[in-house]
Short mmCIF file of C-alpha atoms in Angstrom, two decimals:
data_model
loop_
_atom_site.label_atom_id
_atom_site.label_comp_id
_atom_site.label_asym_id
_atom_site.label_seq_id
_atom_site.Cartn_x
_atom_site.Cartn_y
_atom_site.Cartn_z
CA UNK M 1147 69.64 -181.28 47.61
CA UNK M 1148 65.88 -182.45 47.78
CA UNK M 1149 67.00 -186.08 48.48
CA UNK M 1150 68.91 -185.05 51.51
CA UNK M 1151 66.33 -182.80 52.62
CA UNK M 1152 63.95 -185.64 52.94
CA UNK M 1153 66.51 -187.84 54.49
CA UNK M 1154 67.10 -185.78 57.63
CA UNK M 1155 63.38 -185.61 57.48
CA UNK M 1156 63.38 -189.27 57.83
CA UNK M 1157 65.95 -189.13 60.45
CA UNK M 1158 64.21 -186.82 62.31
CA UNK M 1159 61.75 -188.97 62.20
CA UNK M 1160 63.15 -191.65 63.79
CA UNK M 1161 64.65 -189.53 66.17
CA UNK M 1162 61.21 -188.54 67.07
CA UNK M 1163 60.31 -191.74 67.49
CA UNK M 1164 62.91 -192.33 69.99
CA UNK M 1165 62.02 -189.52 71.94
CA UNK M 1166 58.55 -191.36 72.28
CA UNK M 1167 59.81 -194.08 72.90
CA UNK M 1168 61.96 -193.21 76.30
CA UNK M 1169 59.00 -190.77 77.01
CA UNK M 1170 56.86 -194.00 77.59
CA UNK M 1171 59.34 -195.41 79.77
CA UNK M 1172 59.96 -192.38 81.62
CA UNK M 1173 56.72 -192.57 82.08
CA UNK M 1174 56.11 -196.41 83.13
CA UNK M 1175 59.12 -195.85 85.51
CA UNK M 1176 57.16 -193.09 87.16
CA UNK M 1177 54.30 -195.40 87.62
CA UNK M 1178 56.44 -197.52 88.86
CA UNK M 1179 57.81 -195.47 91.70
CA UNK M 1180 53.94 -194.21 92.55
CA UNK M 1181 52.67 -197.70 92.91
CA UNK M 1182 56.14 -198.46 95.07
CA UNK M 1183 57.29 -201.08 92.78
CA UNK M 1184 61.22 -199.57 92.33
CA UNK M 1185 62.79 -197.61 94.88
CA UNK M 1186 62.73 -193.77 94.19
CA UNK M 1187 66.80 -193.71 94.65
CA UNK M 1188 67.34 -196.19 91.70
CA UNK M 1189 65.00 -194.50 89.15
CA UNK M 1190 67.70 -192.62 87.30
CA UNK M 1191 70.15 -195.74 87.31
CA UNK M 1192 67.16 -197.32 86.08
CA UNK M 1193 66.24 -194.87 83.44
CA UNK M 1194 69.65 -194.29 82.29
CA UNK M 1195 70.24 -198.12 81.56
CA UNK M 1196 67.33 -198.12 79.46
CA UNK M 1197 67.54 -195.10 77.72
CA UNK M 1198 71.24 -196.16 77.12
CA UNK M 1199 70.11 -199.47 75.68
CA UNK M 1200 67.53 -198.48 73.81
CA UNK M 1201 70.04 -195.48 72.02
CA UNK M 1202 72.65 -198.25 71.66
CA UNK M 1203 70.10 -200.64 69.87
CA UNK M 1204 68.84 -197.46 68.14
CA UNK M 1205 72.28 -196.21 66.59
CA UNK M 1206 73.04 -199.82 65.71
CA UNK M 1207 69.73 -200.97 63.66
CA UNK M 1208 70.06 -197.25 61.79
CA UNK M 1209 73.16 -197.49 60.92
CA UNK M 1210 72.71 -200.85 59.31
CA UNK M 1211 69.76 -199.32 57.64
CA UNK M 1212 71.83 -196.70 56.20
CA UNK M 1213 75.13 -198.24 55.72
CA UNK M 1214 73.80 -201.51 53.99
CA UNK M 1215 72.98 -199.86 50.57
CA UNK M 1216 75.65 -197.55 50.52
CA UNK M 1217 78.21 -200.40 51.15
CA UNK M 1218 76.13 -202.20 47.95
CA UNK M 1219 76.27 -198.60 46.08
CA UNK M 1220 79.90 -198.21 46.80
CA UNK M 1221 80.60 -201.60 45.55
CA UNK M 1222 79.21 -201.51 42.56
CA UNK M 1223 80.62 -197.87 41.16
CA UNK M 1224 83.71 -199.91 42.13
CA UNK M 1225 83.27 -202.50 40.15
CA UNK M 1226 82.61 -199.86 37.28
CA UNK M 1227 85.49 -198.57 38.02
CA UNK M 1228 86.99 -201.34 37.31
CA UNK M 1229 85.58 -202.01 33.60
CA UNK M 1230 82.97 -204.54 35.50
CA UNK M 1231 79.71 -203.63 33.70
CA UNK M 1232 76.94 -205.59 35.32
CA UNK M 1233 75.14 -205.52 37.99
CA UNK M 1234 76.65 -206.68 41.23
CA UNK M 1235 74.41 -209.38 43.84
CA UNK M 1236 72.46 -207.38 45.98
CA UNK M 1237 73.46 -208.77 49.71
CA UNK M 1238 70.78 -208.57 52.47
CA UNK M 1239 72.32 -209.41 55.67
CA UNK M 1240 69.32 -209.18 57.87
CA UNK M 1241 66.53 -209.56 55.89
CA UNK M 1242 63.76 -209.95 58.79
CA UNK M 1243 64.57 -206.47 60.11
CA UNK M 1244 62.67 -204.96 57.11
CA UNK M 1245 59.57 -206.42 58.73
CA UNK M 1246 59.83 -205.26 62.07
CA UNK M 1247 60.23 -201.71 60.82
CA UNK M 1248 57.09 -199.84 59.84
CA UNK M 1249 56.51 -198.97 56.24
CA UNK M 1250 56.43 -195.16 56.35
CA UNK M 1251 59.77 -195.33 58.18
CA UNK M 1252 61.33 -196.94 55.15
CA UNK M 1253 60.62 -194.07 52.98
CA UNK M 1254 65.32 -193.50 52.73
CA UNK M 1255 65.12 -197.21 51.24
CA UNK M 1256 63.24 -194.86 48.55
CA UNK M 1257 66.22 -192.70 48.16
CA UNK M 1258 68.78 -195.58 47.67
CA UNK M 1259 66.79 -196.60 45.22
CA UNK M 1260 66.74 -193.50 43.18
CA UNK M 1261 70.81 -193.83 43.38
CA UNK M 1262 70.56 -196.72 42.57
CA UNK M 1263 68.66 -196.19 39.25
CA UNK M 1264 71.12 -193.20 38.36
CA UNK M 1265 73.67 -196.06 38.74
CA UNK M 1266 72.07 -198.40 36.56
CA UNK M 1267 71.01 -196.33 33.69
CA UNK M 1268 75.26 -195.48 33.76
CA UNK M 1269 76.18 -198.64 33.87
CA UNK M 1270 73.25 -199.29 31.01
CA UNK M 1271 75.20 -196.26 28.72
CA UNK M 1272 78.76 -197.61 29.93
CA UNK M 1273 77.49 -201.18 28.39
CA UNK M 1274 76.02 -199.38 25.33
CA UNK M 1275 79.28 -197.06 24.79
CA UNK M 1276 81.73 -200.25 25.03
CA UNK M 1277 79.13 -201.90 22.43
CA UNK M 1278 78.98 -198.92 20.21
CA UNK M 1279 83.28 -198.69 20.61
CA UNK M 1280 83.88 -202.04 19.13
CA UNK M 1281 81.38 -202.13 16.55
CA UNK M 1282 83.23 -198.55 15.69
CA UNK M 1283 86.45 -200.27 15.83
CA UNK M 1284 85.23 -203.30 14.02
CA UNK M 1285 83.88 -200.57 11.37
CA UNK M 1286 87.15 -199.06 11.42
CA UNK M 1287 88.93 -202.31 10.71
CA UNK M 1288 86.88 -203.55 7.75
CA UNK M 1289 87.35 -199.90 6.48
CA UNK M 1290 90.95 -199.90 6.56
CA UNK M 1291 90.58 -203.43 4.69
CA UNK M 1292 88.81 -201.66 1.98
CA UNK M 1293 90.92 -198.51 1.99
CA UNK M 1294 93.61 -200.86 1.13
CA UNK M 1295 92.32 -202.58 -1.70
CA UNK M 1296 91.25 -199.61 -2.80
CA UNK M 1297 95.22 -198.33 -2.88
CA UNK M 1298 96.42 -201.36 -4.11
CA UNK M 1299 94.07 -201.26 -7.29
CA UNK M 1300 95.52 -198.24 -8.28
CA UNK M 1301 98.93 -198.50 -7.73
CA UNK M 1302 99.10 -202.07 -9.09
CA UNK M 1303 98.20 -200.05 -12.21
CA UNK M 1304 100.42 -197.48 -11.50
CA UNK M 1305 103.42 -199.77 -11.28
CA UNK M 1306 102.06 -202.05 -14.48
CA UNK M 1307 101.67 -199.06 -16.87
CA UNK M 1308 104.95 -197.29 -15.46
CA UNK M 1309 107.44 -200.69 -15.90
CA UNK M 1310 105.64 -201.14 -19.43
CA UNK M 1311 106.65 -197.87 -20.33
CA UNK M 1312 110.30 -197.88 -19.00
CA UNK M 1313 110.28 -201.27 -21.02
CA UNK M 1314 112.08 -201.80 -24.40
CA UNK M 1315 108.67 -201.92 -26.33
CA UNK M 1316 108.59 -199.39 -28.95
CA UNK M 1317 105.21 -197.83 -27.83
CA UNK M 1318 102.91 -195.64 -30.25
CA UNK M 1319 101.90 -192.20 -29.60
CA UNK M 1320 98.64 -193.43 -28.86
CA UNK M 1321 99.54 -196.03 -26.57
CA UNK M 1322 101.97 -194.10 -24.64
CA UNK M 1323 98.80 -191.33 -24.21
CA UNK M 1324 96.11 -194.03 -23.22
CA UNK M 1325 98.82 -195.71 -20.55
CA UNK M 1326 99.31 -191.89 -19.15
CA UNK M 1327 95.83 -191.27 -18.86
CA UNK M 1328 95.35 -194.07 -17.05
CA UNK M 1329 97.90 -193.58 -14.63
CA UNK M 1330 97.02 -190.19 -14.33
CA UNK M 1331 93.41 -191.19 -13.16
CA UNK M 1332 94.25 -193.69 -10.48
CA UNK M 1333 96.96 -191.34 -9.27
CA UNK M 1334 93.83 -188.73 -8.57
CA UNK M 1335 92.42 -191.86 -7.17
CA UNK M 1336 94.86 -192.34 -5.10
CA UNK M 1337 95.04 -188.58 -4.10
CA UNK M 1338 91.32 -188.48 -3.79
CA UNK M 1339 91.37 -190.91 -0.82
CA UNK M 1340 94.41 -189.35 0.72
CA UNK M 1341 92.34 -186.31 1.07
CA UNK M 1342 89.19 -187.52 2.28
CA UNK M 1343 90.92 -189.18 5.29
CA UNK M 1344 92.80 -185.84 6.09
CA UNK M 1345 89.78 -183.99 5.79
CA UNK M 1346 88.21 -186.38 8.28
CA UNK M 1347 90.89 -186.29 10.59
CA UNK M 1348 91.15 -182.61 10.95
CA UNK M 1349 86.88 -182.67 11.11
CA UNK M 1350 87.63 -184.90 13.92
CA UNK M 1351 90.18 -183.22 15.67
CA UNK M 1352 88.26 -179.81 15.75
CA UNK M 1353 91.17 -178.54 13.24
CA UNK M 1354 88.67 -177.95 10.08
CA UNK M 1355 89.20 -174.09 9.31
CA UNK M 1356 85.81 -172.53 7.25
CA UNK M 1357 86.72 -169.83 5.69
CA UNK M 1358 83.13 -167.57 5.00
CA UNK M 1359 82.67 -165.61 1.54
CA UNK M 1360 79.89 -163.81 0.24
CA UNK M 1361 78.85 -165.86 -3.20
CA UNK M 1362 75.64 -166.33 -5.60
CA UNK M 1363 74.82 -169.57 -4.40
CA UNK M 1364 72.47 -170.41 -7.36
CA UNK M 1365 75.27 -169.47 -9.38
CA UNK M 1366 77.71 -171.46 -7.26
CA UNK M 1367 75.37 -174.90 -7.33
CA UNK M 1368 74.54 -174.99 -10.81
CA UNK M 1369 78.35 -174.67 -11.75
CA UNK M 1370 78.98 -177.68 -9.35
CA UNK M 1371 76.50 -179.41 -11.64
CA UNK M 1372 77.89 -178.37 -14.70
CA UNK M 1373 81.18 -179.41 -13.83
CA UNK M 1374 79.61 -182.79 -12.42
CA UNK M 1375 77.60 -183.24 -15.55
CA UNK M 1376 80.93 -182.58 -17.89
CA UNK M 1377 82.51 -185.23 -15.53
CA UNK M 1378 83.09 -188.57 -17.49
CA UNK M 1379 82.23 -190.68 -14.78
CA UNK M 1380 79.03 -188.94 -15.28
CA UNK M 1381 78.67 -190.25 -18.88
CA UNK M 1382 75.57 -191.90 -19.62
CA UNK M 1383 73.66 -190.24 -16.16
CA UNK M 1384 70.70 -187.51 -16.83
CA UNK M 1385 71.99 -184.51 -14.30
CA UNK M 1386 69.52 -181.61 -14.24
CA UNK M 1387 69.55 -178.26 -12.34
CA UNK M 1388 66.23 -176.55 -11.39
CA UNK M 1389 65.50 -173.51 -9.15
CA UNK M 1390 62.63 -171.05 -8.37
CA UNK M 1391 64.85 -168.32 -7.48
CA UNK M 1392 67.39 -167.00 -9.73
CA UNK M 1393 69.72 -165.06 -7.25
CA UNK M 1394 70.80 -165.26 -3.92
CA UNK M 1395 74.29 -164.23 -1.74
CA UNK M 1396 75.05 -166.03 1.23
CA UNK M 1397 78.54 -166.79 3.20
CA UNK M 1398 80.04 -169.94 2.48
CA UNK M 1399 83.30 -171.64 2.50
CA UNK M 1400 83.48 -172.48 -1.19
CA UNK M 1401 85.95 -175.14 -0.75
CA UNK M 1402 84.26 -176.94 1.67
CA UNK M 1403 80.62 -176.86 -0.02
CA UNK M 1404 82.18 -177.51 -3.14
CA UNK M 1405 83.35 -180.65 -1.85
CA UNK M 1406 80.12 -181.55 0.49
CA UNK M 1407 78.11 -180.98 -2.56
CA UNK M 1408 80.24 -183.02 -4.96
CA UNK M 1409 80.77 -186.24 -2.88
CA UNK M 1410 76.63 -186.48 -2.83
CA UNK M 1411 76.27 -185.98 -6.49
CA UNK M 1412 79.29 -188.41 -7.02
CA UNK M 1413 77.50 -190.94 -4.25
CA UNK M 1414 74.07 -190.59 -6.93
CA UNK M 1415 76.45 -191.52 -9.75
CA UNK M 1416 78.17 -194.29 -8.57
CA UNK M 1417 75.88 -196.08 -6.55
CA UNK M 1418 73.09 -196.31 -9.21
CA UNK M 1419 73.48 -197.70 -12.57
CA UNK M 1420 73.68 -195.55 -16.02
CA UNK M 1421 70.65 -193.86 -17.08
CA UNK M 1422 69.63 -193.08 -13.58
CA UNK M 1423 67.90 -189.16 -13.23
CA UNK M 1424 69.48 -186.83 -10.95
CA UNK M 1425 68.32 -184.01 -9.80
CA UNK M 1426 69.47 -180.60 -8.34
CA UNK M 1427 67.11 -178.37 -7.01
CA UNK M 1428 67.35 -174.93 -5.05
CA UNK M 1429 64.02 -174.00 -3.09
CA UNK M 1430 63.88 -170.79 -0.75
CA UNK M 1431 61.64 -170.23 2.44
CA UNK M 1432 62.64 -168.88 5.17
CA UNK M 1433 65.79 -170.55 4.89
CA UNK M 1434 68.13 -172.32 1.56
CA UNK M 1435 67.28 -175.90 0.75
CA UNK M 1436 69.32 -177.90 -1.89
CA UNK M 1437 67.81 -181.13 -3.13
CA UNK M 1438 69.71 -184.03 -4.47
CA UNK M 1439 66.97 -186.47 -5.95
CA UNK M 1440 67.58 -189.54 -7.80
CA UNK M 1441 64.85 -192.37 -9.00
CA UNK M 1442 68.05 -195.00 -9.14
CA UNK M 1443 68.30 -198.42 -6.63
CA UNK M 1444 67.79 -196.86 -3.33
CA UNK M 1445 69.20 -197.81 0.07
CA UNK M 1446 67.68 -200.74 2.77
CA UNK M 1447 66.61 -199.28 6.06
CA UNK M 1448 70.79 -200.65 7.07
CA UNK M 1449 72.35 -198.42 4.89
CA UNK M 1450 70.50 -195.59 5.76
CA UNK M 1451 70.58 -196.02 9.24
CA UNK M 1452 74.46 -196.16 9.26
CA UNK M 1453 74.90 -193.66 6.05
CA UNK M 1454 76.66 -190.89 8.15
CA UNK M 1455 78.70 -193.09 10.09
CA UNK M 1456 82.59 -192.93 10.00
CA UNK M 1457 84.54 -195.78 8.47
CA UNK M 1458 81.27 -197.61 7.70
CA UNK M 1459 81.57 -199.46 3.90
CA UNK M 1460 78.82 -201.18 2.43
CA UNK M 1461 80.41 -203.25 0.19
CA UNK M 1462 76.75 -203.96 -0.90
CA UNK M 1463 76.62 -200.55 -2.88
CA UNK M 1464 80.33 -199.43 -2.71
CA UNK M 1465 82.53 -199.43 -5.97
CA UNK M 1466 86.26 -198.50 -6.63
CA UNK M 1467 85.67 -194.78 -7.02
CA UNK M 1468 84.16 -194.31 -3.06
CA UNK M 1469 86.52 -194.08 -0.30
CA UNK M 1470 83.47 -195.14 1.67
CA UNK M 1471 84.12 -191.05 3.88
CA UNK M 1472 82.44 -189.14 1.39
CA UNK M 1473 78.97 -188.91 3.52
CA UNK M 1474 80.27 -187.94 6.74
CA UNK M 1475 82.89 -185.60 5.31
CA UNK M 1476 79.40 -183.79 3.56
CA UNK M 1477 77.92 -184.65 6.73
CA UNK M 1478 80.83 -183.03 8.77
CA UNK M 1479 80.97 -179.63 6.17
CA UNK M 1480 77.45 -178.84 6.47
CA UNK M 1481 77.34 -178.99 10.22
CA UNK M 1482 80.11 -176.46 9.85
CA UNK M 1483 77.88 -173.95 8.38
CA UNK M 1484 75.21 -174.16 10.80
CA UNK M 1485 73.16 -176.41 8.43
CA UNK M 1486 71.43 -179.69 8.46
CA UNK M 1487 71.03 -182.75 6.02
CA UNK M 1488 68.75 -185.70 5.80
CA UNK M 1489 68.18 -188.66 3.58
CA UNK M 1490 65.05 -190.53 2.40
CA UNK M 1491 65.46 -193.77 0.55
CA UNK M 1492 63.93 -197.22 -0.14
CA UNK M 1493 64.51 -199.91 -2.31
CA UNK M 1494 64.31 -199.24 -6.24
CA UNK M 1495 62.36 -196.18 -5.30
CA UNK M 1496 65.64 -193.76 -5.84
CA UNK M 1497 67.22 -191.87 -2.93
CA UNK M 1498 66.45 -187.52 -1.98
CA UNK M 1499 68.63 -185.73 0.18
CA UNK M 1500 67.94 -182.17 1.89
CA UNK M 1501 70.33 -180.00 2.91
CA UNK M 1502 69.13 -176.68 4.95
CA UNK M 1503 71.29 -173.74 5.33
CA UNK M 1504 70.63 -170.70 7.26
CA UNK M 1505 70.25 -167.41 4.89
CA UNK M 1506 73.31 -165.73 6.24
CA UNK M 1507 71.88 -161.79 4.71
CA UNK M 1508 69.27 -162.07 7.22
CA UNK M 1509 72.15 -162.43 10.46
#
């Protein structure tokens, strides 16, 4: 609204301008006619010609000055339109009538200009979308490439162990409970995936349900280590839990944290090697932070920049037992409960992560 404002300003203006203009030769025809020069009876032919002229040359020359950028303008959102994301040439089709008019009453080429920078920062986030779209899809493709190794390790021992045991070989006890077991835990491999990409799907779609309860969440934390600890993919890793309150209620969706919670512990597991420290704190100020510290390998600035990112795999620091989701699903949960995460790593320096939630007694 303040843009067009100024541009009837500027056409009134000109206008005003124009009305000088045929003023003056009102005037020098009236001079004329004192000083007999012209004939009194041909003045207003005279006048009229001239002022008729002068409106003609007027409306053309403005209209030129106002069409010319918005024919440029018009262009190049079509060109957008048309998945064309650069910049179209910039025509000038008379170029030495920008000299003849005065500076100040250029001030609309000011305007166009402001459009035109609106125009170019979109087509600057149109470029940047399309680039972040097919590194996404890229990300998506290598992902699906590891998802499917990852399926195919387990069920190529699924169907190994399974033909061995419909075999003829007379199998122990023993052997027949070591082949179960393992078939057992790459089925929950296998299950574990399905579920994270479900999860993410419905987290996508806007379909995730949270369910609030009231629970002791130093209670509920440290039995998420416990369990973690008792884990036996957690064999030969130092888990702790430390806290400098001893109770506190809040509503949370127990499923949900319980999983959010568990895929970072499980990411300090099996992206450092055994013997690594990790620890689970609970602090309390004005709102609930949980710490997740860990002195193991660390992340490059890479990895942490894309950390949260769908579908992205590092196959630098990946292993068999990450679906490679297990960050953004955490990610994804906390969000859902009005909280907030963030990471800190570097290289052999370990890895902390901070998760703020709101104290829900207090709302």
């Amino acid at each position: 609204m303040k843009i067009f404002f100024r541009f009837i300003f500027h056409f009134i203006s000109i206008l005003g301008l124009l009305a000088f203009f045929m003023l003056f030769i009102y005037i020098l025809l009236a001079q004329l006619i004192t000083n007999f020069m012209i004939s009194p009876h041909y003045f207003h032919i005279y006048a009229a010609i001239i002022f008729g002229i002068s409106f003609v040359i007027f409306a053309g020359l403005y209209s030129w000055y106002v069409i010319q950028p918005m024919i440029y303008l018009i262009s190049w959102i079509k060109d957008l339109s048309q998945g064309k994301l650069e910049k179209p040439y910039k025509k000038t089709y008379l170029p030495s009538f920008k000299k003849i008019i005065p500076k100040w009453l250029r001030k609309s080429t000011h305007y166009f200009e402001e459009l035109e920078d609106h125009i170019e920062q979109l087509t600057y986030t149109l470029e940047e979308n399309k680039r972040l779209q097919k590194q996404l899809d890229q990300s998506k493709k290598e992902w699906l490439s590891g998802v499917s190794h990852d399926l195919k390790t387990p069920l190529s021992y699924l169907k190994a162990y399974s033909s061995l045991l419909l075999s003829d070989y007379k199998w122990s006890e023993e052997e027949k409970t070591n082949s179960l077991k393992i078939i057992y835990e790459k089925s929950l491999n296998i299950e574990s995936l399905i579920e994270d990409m479900n999860l993410l799907f419905q987290s996508e779609n806007g379909d995730l349900l949270v369910s609030l309860k009231d629970v002791d969440i130093i209670d509920f934390v440290e039995n998420i280590v416990i369990d973690m600890a008792n884990n036996p993919i957690a064999e030969g890793y130092n888990l702790s839990f430390e806290t400098n309150i001893y109770s506190l209620h809040m509503k949370i969706d127990q499923k949900l944290m319980i999983r959010a919670l568990s895929n970072l512990i499980l990411n300090a597991i099996v992206h450092n090697p055994p013997g690594t420290d990790i620890s689970i704190s609970i602090s309390y100020y004005e709102e609930i932070s949980i710490h997740i510290k860990d002195n193991g390998i660390g992340m490059d600035e890479d990895t942490l920049k894309h950390l949260f990112e769908k579908y992205y795999r590092n196959s630098k620091y990946n292993r068999s037992h990450s679906s490679g989701l297990g960050m953004s699903i955490a990610q994804s949960f906390i969000i859902s409960h009005g909280g907030k995460i963030s990471v800190k790593s570097k290289i052999n320096e370990g890895t902390s992560i901070k998760i703020s939630l709101q104290d829900t007694n207090n709302y």
